[in-house]
């Protein structure tokens, strides 16, 4: 049972390059989320999705693009990376059957923008 | 939107002592308040949660209390152990919105 997986786990890129972080879950959870984690800021919501083809902005969406053509995948794209986007990115998912509200996080993707 | 403030940012206790972490939220419509634990280099994981129709919830050595009037909630860890050392995040959400707003985190260090 793979659960929720992110790739790549580590990425170094240069300013202005496009970067895509992948997120895949095997639970058929309806909800998926992207958070970024920075020291002193906790976890800040970038985008989330309630179902396939439904996405919505979070607290810090600028500079990011998401899509959700399939329930199990929720890629996050930085169209033109900036140094301020250096961060650890966590994907998460949440189901609707149990309605507990619990978020299940991936292992994180550490992105460095030079 | 919702704003969640968390204090303290760091907390050091002796093994066996209690630890308390406090959070306040701004949106009175929030009704779900989970706590996540993140060990060094690991993913955040849910340890306990509470809904607005309950004032307190316990699970072994951890408990969460909620004061809706004051819009604050707290995490209590008793008989702390070295394995409790981690970063703890509080969060809040409201009905119909599954996305969580997190606090800035508390780094708890339990000294053996």
Coordinates of C-alpha atoms in Angstrom, one line a residue:
Chain A
X1 CA 0.0 0.0 0.0
X2 CA 1.9 3.0 -1.3
X3 CA -0.5 5.6 0.2
X4 CA 0.6 9.0 -0.9
X5 CA 3.9 9.6 -2.7
X6 CA 5.7 12.7 -3.9
X7 CA 8.5 13.1 -6.5
X8 CA 11.1 14.2 -6.7
X9 CA 12.1 14.2 -3.0
X10 CA 14.9 16.7 -3.7
X11 CA 15.3 19.2 -6.5
X12 CA 17.7 22.0 -7.2
X13 CA 16.9 24.3 -10.0
X14 CA 17.7 27.8 -11.2
X15 CA 15.7 31.0 -11.2
X16 CA 13.3 31.2 -14.2
X17 CA 13.1 27.5 -14.8
X18 CA 9.8 25.5 -14.8
X19 CA 9.5 22.8 -12.1
X20 CA 6.8 20.3 -11.6
X21 CA 6.3 18.4 -8.3
X22 CA 4.3 15.3 -8.6
X23 CA 1.9 13.8 -6.0
X24 CA 0.1 10.5 -6.3
X25 CA -2.3 8.8 -3.9
X26 CA -3.7 5.3 -4.0
X27 CA -6.6 5.8 -1.6
X28 CA -9.0 7.4 -4.1
X29 CA -9.3 10.3 -1.7
X30 CA -11.4 13.1 -3.0
X31 CA -9.4 16.0 -1.5
X32 CA -5.8 16.8 -2.3
X33 CA -3.7 19.7 -1.1
X34 CA -0.4 21.4 -1.6
X35 CA 1.3 23.1 1.4
X36 CA 4.7 24.7 1.6
X37 CA 6.7 24.7 4.9
X38 CA 9.0 27.5 5.8
X39 CA 10.7 28.2 9.1
X40 CA 8.5 30.5 11.2
X41 CA 5.5 30.1 8.9
X42 CA 4.3 26.6 9.6
X43 CA 2.4 25.0 6.7
X44 CA 0.8 27.4 4.3
X45 CA -1.8 26.2 1.8
X46 CA -1.0 26.8 -1.9
X47 CA -3.8 25.1 -3.7
X48 CA -6.3 22.4 -3.0
X49 CA -8.7 20.2 -4.9
X50 CA -12.1 18.8 -3.8
X51 CA -12.3 16.4 -6.8
X52 CA -11.0 15.8 -10.3
X53 CA -11.2 19.0 -12.4
X54 CA -12.0 21.1 -9.3
X55 CA -9.2 23.2 -7.9
X56 CA -9.1 26.3 -5.7
X57 CA -6.5 28.8 -4.4
X58 CA -5.2 28.7 -1.0
X59 CA -3.3 31.3 1.1
X60 CA -0.2 31.6 -1.2
X61 CA -1.1 30.6 -4.8
X62 CA 1.0 33.2 -6.7
X63 CA 3.6 31.7 -9.0
X64 CA 2.1 28.2 -8.8
X65 CA -0.2 26.2 -11.2
X66 CA -2.1 23.0 -10.4
X67 CA -4.2 20.5 -12.3
X68 CA -6.2 17.5 -11.4
X69 CA -7.3 15.5 -14.5
X70 CA -7.3 12.2 -12.4
X71 CA -8.4 11.7 -8.9
X72 CA -5.1 10.1 -7.9
X73 CA -2.7 12.8 -9.2
X74 CA -2.2 16.4 -8.2
X75 CA 0.9 18.0 -9.8
X76 CA 2.2 21.4 -8.7
X77 CA 4.0 23.5 -11.3
X78 CA 6.2 26.5 -10.7
X79 CA 6.1 28.2 -14.1
X80 CA 9.1 30.4 -13.5
X81 CA 10.9 29.5 -10.3
X82 CA 12.1 32.3 -7.9
X83 CA 14.4 32.1 -4.9
X84 CA 11.5 32.8 -2.6
X85 CA 10.0 29.5 -3.7
X86 CA 12.8 27.6 -2.1
X87 CA 10.9 25.5 0.5
X88 CA 9.7 22.1 1.5
X89 CA 6.5 21.2 -0.3
X90 CA 4.0 18.7 1.2
X91 CA 1.2 17.1 -0.7
X92 CA -1.7 15.8 1.3
X93 CA -5.0 14.0 0.8
X94 CA -8.2 13.5 2.7
X95 CA -11.1 11.2 2.2
X96 CA -14.8 11.8 2.5
X97 CA -16.1 8.4 3.7
X98 CA -15.0 8.7 7.3
X99 CA -15.3 12.4 7.3
X100 CA -12.7 12.7 10.1
X101 CA -11.0 15.7 8.4
X102 CA -7.6 14.1 8.8
X103 CA -5.0 15.0 6.2
X104 CA -2.5 12.4 5.2
X105 CA 0.8 13.9 4.1
X106 CA 3.4 12.8 1.6
X107 CA 7.0 12.7 2.6
X108 CA 7.7 16.1 1.2
X109 CA 9.7 17.5 -1.7
X110 CA 12.6 19.8 -0.8
X111 CA 13.1 22.4 -3.6
X112 CA 16.1 24.8 -3.8
X113 CA 16.0 27.6 -6.3
X114 CA 19.4 29.1 -7.0
Chain B
X1 CA -9.6 34.2 5.9
X2 CA -8.8 32.2 9.0
X3 CA -5.7 33.1 11.0
X4 CA -4.2 30.7 13.6
X5 CA -1.6 31.9 16.1
X6 CA 0.5 29.4 18.1
X7 CA 2.6 29.9 21.2
X8 CA 5.3 29.3 22.3
X9 CA 7.5 28.8 19.3
X10 CA 9.9 26.7 21.3
X11 CA 9.4 24.7 24.5
X12 CA 12.0 22.8 26.6
X13 CA 10.8 20.5 29.4
X14 CA 12.4 17.9 31.6
X15 CA 11.4 14.3 31.0
X16 CA 8.3 13.5 33.1
X17 CA 7.1 17.1 33.2
X18 CA 4.0 18.4 31.4
X19 CA 3.9 20.5 28.3
X20 CA 1.2 22.9 27.1
X21 CA 1.0 24.5 23.7
X22 CA -1.7 27.2 23.0
X23 CA -3.4 28.4 19.8
X24 CA -5.9 31.0 19.0
X25 CA -8.1 31.3 15.9
X26 CA -9.8 34.2 14.3
X27 CA -12.8 32.7 12.4
X28 CA -15.7 32.0 14.8
X29 CA -17.1 29.6 12.1
X30 CA -14.2 27.2 12.6
X31 CA -15.4 23.9 14.0
X32 CA -12.5 21.4 13.6
X33 CA -9.2 21.7 15.5
X34 CA -6.5 19.0 14.9
X35 CA -3.0 18.8 16.2
X36 CA -0.2 17.4 14.1
X37 CA 3.2 16.1 15.2
X38 CA 6.2 16.4 12.9
X39 CA 9.4 14.6 13.8
X40 CA 12.7 15.8 12.3
X41 CA 12.8 15.1 8.6
X42 CA 9.4 13.4 8.6
X43 CA 5.9 14.2 7.4
X44 CA 3.3 15.8 9.8
X45 CA 0.9 13.2 11.3
X46 CA -2.3 13.7 13.2
X47 CA -2.1 13.0 16.9
X48 CA -5.4 14.3 18.2
X49 CA -8.3 16.4 17.1
X50 CA -11.4 18.0 18.5
X51 CA -14.6 19.4 17.2
X52 CA -16.5 22.5 18.4
X53 CA -19.2 20.5 20.1
X54 CA -16.7 19.1 22.5
X55 CA -14.8 20.9 25.2
X56 CA -12.0 18.4 25.9
X57 CA -10.7 15.2 24.5
X58 CA -8.0 12.8 25.9
X59 CA -6.0 10.1 24.4
X60 CA -3.6 8.5 26.9
X61 CA -0.9 11.2 27.7
X62 CA -2.3 13.8 25.4
X63 CA -5.3 16.0 25.7
X64 CA -6.8 18.9 23.8
X65 CA -9.1 21.6 25.3
X66 CA -11.3 24.1 23.4
X67 CA -12.7 27.4 24.6
X68 CA -15.0 28.5 21.8
X69 CA -15.9 31.8 23.5
X70 CA -12.3 32.9 23.7
X71 CA -11.5 31.2 20.4
X72 CA -8.5 29.3 21.7
X73 CA -7.5 25.7 22.1
X74 CA -4.6 23.9 23.7
X75 CA -2.6 20.7 23.6
X76 CA -1.5 19.1 26.9
X77 CA 1.1 16.4 27.0
X78 CA 1.7 14.8 30.4
X79 CA 4.6 12.7 31.6
X80 CA 6.7 13.8 28.6
X81 CA 9.2 11.4 27.1
X82 CA 12.2 12.0 24.8
X83 CA 10.2 10.6 21.9
X84 CA 7.7 13.4 22.3
X85 CA 10.4 15.8 21.0
X86 CA 9.1 17.1 17.7
X87 CA 7.4 20.1 16.1
X88 CA 3.7 20.4 16.9
X89 CA 1.3 22.2 14.7
X90 CA -2.3 23.3 15.6
X91 CA -4.8 23.9 12.8
X92 CA -8.4 24.9 12.2
X93 CA -11.0 24.5 9.6
X94 CA -14.7 25.2 9.2
X95 CA -17.7 23.2 8.0
X96 CA -17.6 22.5 4.3
X97 CA -14.0 23.4 4.0
X98 CA -11.6 20.5 4.3
X99 CA -8.5 22.6 3.9
X100 CA -6.7 23.3 7.2
X101 CA -5.1 26.6 8.3
X102 CA -2.0 25.8 10.4
X103 CA -0.3 27.6 13.2
X104 CA 3.4 28.4 12.9
X105 CA 4.5 25.4 15.0
X106 CA 6.1 24.7 18.4
X107 CA 9.4 22.9 18.7
X108 CA 9.2 20.8 21.8
X109 CA 12.4 19.4 23.3
X110 CA 12.2 16.9 26.1
X111 CA 15.4 16.7 28.1
X112 CA 16.2 13.2 29.5

